[in-house]
PDB file of C-alpha atoms in Angstrom:
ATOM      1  CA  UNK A   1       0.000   0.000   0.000  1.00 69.00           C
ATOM      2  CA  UNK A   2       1.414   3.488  -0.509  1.00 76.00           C
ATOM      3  CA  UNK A   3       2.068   5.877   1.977  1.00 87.00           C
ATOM      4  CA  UNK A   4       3.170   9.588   2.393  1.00 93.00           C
ATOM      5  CA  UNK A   5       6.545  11.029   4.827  1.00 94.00           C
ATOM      6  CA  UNK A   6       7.075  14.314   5.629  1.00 95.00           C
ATOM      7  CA  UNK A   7       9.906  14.799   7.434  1.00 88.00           C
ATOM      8  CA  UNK A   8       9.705  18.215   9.022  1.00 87.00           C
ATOM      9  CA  UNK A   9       6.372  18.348  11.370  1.00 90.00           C
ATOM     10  CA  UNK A  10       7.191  22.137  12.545  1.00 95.00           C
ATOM     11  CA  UNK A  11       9.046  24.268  10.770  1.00 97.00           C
ATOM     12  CA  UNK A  12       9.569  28.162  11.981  1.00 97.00           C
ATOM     13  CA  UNK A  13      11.031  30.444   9.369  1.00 97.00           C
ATOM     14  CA  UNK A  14      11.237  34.013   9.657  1.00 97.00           C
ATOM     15  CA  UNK A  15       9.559  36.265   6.552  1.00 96.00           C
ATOM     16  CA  UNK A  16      11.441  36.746   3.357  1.00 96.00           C
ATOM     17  CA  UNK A  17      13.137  33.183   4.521  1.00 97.00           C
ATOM     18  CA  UNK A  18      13.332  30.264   1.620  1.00 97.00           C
ATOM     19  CA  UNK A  19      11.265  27.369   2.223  1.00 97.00           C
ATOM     20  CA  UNK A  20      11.519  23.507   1.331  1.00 97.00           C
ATOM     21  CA  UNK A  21       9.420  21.589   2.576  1.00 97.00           C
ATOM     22  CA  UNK A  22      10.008  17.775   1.769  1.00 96.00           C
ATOM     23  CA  UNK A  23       7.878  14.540   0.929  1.00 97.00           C
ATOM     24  CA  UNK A  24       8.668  11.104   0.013  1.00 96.00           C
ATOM     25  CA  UNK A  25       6.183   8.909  -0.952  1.00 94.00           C
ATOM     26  CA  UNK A  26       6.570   4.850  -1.376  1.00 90.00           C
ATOM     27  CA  UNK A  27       4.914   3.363  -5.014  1.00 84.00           C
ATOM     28  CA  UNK A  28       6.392   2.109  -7.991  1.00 78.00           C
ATOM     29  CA  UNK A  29       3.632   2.978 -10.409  1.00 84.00           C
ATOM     30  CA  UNK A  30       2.243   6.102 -11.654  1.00 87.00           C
ATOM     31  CA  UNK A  31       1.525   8.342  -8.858  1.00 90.00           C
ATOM     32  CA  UNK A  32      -0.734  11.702  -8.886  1.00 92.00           C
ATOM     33  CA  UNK A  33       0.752  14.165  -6.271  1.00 95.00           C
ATOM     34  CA  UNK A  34      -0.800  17.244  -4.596  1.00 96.00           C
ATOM     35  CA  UNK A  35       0.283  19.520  -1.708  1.00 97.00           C
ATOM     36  CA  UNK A  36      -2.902  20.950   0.481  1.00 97.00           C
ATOM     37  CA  UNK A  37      -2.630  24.321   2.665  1.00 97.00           C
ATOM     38  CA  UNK A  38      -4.676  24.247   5.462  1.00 95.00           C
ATOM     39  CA  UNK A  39      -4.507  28.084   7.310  1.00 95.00           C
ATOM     40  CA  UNK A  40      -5.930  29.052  10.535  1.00 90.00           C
ATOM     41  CA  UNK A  41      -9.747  28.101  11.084  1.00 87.00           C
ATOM     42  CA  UNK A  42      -9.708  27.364   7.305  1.00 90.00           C
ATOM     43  CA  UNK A  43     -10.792  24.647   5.334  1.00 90.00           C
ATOM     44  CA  UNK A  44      -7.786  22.314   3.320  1.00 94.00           C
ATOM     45  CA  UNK A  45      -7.341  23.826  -0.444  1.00 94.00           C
ATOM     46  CA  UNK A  46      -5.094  22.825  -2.964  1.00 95.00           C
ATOM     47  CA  UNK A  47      -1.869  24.711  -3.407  1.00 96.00           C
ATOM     48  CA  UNK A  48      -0.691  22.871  -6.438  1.00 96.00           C
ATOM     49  CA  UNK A  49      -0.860  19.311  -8.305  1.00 95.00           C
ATOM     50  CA  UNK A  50       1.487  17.255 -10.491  1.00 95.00           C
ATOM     51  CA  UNK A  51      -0.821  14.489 -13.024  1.00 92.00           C
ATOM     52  CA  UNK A  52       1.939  14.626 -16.083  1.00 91.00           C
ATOM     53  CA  UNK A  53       4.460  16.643 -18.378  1.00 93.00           C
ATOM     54  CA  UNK A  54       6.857  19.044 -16.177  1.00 95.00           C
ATOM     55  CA  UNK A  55       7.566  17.655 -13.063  1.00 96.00           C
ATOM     56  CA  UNK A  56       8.322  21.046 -11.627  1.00 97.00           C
ATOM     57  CA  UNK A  57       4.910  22.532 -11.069  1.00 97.00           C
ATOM     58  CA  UNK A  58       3.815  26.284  -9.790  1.00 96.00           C
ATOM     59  CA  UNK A  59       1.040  26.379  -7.669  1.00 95.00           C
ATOM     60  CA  UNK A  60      -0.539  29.377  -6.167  1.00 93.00           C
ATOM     61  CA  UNK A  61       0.812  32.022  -3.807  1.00 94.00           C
ATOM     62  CA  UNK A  62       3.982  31.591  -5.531  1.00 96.00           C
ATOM     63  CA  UNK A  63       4.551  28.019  -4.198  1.00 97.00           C
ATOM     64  CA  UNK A  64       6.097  25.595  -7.079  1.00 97.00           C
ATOM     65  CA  UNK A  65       7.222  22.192  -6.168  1.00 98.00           C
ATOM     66  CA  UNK A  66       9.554  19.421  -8.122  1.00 97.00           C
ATOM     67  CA  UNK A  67       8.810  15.775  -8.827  1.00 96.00           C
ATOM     68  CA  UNK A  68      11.959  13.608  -8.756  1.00 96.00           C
ATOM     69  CA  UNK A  69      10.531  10.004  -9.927  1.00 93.00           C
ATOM     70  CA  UNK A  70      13.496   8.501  -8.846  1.00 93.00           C
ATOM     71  CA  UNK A  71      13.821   9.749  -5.318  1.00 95.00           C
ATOM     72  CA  UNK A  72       9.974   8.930  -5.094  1.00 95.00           C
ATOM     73  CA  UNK A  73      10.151  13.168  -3.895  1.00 96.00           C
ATOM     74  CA  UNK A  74       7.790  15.816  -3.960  1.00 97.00           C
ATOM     75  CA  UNK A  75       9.331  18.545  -2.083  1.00 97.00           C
ATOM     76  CA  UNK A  76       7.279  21.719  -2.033  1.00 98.00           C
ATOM     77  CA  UNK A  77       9.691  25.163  -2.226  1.00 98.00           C
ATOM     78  CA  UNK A  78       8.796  29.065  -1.543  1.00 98.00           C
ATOM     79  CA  UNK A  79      11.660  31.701  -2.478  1.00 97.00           C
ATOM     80  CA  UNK A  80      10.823  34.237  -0.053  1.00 97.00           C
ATOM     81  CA  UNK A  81       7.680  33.121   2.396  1.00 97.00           C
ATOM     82  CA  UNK A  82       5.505  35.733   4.117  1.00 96.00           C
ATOM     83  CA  UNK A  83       4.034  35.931   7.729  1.00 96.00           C
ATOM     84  CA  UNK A  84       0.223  34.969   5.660  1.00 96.00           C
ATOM     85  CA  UNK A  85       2.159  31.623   4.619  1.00 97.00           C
ATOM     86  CA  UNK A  86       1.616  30.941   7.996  1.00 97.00           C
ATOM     87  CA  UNK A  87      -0.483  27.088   8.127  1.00 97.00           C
ATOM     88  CA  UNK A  88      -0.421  23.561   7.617  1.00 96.00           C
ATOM     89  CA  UNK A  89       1.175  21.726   4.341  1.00 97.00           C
ATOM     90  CA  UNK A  90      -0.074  18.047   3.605  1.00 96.00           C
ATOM     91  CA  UNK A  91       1.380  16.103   1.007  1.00 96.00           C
ATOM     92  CA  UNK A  92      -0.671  14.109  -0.782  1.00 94.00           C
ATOM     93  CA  UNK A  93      -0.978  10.893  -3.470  1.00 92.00           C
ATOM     94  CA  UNK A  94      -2.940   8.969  -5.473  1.00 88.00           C
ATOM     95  CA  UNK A  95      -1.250   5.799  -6.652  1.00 81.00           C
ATOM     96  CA  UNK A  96      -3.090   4.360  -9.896  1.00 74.00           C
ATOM     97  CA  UNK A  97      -3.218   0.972  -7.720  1.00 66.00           C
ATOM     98  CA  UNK A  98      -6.529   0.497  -8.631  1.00 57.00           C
ATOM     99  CA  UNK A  99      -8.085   1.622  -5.985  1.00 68.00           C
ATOM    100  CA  UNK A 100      -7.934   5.288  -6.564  1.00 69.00           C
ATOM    101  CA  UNK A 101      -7.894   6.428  -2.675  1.00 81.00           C
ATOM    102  CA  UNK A 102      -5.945   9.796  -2.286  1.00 87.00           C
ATOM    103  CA  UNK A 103      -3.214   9.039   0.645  1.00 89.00           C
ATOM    104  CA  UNK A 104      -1.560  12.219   3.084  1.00 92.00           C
ATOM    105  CA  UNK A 105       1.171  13.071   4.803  1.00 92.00           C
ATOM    106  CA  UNK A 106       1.097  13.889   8.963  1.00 92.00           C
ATOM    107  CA  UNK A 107       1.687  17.885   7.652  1.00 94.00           C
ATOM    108  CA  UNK A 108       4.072  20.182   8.349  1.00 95.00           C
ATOM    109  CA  UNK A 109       2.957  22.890  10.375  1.00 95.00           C
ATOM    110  CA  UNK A 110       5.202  26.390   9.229  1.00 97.00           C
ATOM    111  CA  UNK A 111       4.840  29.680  11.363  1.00 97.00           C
ATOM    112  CA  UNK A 112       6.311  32.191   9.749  1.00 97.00           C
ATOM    113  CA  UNK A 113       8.162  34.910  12.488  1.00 95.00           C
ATOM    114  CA  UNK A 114       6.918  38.348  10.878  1.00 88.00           C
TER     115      UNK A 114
ATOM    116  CA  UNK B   1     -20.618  27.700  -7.145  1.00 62.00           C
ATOM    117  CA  UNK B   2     -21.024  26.230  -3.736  1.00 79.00           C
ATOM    118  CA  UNK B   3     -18.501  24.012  -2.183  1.00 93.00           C
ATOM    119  CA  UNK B   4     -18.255  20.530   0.167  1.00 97.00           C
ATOM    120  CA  UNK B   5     -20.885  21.635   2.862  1.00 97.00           C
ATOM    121  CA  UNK B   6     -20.479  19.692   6.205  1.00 98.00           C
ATOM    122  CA  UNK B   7     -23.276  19.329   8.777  1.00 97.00           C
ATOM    123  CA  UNK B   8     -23.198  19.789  11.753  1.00 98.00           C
ATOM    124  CA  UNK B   9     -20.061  21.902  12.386  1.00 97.00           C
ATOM    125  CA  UNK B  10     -19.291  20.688  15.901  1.00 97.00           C
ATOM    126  CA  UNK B  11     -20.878  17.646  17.959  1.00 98.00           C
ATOM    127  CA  UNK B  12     -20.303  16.764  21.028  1.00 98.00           C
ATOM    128  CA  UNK B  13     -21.619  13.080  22.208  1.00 98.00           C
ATOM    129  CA  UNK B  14     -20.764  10.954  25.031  1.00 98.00           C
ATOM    130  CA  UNK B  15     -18.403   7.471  25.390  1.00 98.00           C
ATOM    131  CA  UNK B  16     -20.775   5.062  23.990  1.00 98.00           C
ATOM    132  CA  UNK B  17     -23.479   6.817  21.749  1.00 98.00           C
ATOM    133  CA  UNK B  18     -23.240   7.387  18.092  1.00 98.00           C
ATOM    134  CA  UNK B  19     -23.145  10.117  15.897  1.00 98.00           C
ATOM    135  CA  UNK B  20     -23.826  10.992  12.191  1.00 98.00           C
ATOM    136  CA  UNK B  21     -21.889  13.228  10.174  1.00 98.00           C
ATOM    137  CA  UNK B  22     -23.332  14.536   6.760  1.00 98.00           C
ATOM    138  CA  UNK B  23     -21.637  15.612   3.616  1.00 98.00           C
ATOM    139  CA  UNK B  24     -22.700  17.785   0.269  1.00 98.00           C
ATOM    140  CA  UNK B  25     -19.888  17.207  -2.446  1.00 97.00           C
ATOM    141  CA  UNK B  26     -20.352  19.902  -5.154  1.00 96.00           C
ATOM    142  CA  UNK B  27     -22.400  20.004  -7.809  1.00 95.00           C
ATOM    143  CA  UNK B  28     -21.325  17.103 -10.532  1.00 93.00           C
ATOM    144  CA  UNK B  29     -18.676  15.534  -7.969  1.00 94.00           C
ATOM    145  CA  UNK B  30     -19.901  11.868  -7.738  1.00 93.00           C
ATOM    146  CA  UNK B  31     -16.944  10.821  -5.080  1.00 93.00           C
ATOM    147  CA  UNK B  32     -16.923  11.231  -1.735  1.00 95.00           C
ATOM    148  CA  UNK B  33     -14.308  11.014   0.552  1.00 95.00           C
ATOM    149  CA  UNK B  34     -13.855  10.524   4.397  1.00 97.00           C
ATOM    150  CA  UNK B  35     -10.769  11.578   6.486  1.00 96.00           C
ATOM    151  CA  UNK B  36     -10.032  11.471   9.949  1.00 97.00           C
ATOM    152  CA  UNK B  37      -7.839  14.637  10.980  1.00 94.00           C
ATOM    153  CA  UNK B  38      -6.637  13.885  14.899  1.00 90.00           C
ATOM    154  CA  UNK B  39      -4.062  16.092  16.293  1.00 82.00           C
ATOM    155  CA  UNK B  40      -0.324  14.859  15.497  1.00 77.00           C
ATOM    156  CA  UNK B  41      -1.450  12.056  12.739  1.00 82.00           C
ATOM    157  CA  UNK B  42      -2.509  14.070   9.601  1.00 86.00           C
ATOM    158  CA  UNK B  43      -5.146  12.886   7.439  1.00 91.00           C
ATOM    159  CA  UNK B  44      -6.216   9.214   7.746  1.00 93.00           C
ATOM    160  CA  UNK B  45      -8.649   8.092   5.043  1.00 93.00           C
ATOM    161  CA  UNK B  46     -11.656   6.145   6.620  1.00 95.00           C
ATOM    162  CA  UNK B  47     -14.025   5.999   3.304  1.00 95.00           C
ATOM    163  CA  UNK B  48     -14.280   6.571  -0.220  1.00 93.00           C
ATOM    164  CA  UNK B  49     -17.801   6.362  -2.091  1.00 94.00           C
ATOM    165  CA  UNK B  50     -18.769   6.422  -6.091  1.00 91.00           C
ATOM    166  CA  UNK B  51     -21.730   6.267  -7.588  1.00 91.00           C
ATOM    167  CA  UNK B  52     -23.652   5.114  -4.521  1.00 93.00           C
ATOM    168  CA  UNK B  53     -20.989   2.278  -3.985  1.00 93.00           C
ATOM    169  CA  UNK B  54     -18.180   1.686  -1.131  1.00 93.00           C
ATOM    170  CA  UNK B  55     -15.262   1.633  -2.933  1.00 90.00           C
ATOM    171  CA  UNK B  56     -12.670   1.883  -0.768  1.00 90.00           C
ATOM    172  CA  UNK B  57     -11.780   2.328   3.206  1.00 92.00           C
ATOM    173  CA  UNK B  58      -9.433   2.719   5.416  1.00 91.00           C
ATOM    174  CA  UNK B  59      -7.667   0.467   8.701  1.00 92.00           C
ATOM    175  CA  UNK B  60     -10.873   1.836  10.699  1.00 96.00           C
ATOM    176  CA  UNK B  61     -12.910  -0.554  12.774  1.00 97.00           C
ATOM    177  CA  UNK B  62     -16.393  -1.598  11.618  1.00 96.00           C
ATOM    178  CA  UNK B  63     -18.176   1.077  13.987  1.00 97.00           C
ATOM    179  CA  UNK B  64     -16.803   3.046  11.545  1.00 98.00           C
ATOM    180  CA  UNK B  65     -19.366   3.184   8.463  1.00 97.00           C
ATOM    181  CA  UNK B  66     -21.803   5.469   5.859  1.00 96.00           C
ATOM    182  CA  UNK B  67     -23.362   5.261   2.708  1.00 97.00           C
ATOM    183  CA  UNK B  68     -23.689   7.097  -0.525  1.00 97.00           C
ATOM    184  CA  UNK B  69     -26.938   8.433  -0.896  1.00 97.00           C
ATOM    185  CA  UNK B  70     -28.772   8.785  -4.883  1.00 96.00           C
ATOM    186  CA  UNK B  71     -27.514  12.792  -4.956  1.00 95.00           C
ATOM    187  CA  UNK B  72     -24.519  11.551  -3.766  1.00 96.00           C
ATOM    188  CA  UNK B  73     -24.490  13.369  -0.161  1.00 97.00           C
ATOM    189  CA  UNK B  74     -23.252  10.993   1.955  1.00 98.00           C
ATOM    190  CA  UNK B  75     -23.378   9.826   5.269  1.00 98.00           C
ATOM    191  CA  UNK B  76     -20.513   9.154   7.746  1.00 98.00           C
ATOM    192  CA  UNK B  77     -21.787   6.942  11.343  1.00 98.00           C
ATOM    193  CA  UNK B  78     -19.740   5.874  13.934  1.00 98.00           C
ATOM    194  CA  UNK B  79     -21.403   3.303  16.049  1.00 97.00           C
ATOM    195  CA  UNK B  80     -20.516   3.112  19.816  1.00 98.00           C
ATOM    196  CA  UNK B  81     -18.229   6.241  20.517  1.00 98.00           C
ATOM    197  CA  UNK B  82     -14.924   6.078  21.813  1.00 97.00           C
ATOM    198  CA  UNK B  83     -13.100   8.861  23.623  1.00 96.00           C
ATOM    199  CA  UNK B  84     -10.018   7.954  20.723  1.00 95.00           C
ATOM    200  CA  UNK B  85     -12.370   8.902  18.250  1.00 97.00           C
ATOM    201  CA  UNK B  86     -12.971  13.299  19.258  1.00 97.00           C
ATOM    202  CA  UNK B  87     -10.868  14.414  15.825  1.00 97.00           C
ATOM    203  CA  UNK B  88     -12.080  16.348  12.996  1.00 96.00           C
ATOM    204  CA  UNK B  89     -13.596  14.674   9.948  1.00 98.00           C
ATOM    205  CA  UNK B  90     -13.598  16.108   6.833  1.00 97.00           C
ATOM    206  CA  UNK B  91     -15.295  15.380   4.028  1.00 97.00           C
ATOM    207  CA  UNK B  92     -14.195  15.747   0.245  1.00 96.00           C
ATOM    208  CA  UNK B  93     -15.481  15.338  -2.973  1.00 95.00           C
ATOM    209  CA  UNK B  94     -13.930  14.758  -6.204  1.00 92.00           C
ATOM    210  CA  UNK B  95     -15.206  14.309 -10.195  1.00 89.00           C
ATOM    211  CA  UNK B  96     -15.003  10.480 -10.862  1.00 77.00           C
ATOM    212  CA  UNK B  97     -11.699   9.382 -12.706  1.00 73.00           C
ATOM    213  CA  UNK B  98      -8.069   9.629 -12.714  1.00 72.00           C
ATOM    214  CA  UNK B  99      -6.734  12.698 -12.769  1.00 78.00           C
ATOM    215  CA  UNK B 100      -8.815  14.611 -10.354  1.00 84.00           C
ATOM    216  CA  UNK B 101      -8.299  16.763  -7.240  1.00 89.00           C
ATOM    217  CA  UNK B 102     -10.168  16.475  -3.980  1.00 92.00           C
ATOM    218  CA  UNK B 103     -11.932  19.377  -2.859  1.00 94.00           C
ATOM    219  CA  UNK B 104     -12.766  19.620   1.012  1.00 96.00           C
ATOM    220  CA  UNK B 105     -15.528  20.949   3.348  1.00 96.00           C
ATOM    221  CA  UNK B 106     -15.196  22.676   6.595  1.00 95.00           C
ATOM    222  CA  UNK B 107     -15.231  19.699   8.162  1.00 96.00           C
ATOM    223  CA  UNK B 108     -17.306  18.198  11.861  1.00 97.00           C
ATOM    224  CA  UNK B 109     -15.392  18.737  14.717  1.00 96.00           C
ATOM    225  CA  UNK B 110     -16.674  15.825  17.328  1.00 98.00           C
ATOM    226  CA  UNK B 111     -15.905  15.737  20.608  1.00 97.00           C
ATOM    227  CA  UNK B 112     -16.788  12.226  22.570  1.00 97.00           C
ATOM    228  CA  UNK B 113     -17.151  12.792  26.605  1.00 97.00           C
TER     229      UNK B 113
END
């Protein structure tokens, strides 16, 4: 079955700091990836999604991240973050097991120091 | 265009009883998912409907359980409350198919006493 790591479960940057956030995921096959922002009292929304074609992929809020098929990586990078980037990342896939389920990550929680 | 709508926000039941959560996915989604969001563990999938059907869930025990319903709202019941089991569950709904994203609702918050 496939799962989701994230390796950094609080992070605490301060503003105008570069982020990288990382997540490894463990499947062979083809894989659909997504990273989810959840902010304060907010419902989970999709910051950006790899299906095919690049593997480095801009989301929004100026959030892009790179898919490394070998390193089974999805790392999710911010130049320059801002004190509103302030939240909860989840890494997330959807293994084309046949079964279709859409697996995440524990999150990363990031406070950004303004 | 109106979103996943969760119902009721918050509940609060005691060590034993059970509860019902409900779930709107948006207009044309036909999938609905459950997650369980406890503090520390991230999202852990507990259910995944299509088309009225149970397609898929997660290491949950059987107390654990819902159904799709024809408008495909859906229905999420756990039987026989635990105090293990106060988390947030959030609901999301998805067009049927591959290469889809999940879109979420607000989410229940329960609390078991």
């Amino acid at each position: 079955a496939q799962s989701v790591s994230q390796h950094n479960h609080h992070v605490i940057l301060s503003e105008a700091a570069s982020l990288e956030l990382g997540c490894n995921y463990s499947y062979g096959g083809t894989v659909n990836l997504f990273w989810y922002v959840q902010y304060p009292g907010q419902h989970l929304q999709l910051l950006l999604k790899y299906f095919s074609g690049d593997p480095l992929v801009k989301g929004i809020k100026g959030f892009e991240a790179e898919f490394i098929k070998s390193k089974f990586s999805f790392n999710l990078r911010k130049p320059s973050v801002q004190w509103s980037d302030t939240a909860e990342y989840f890494c997330a896939v959807n293994a084309r097991a046949g079964d279709d389920k859409i697996i995440f990550g524990k999150g990363t929680r990031l406070h950004i120091l303004p | 265009e109106a979103g996943v709508t969760q119902s009721p926000t918050h509940l609060i039941k005691t060590r034993g009883q059970q509860a019902t959560l409900r779930c709107s996915p948006i207009s044309g989604h036909t999938s609905v998912y459950w997650y369980q969001q406890a503090l520390g563990l991230g999202l852990q999938f507990l259910l995944w409907y299509d088309e009225g059907e149970e397609r898929n869930r997660g290491n949950f025990p059987p107390r654990f359980s819902g159904r799709q319903f024809p408008n495909y709202s859906s229905e999420l019941n756990v039987n026989a409350l635990e105090l293990e089991d106060s988390a947030l569950y959030l609901c999301a709904s998805s067009l049927v198919g591959w290469n889809t994203e999940a879109f979420f609702g607000q989410g229940t918050r329960l609390t078991v006493v």
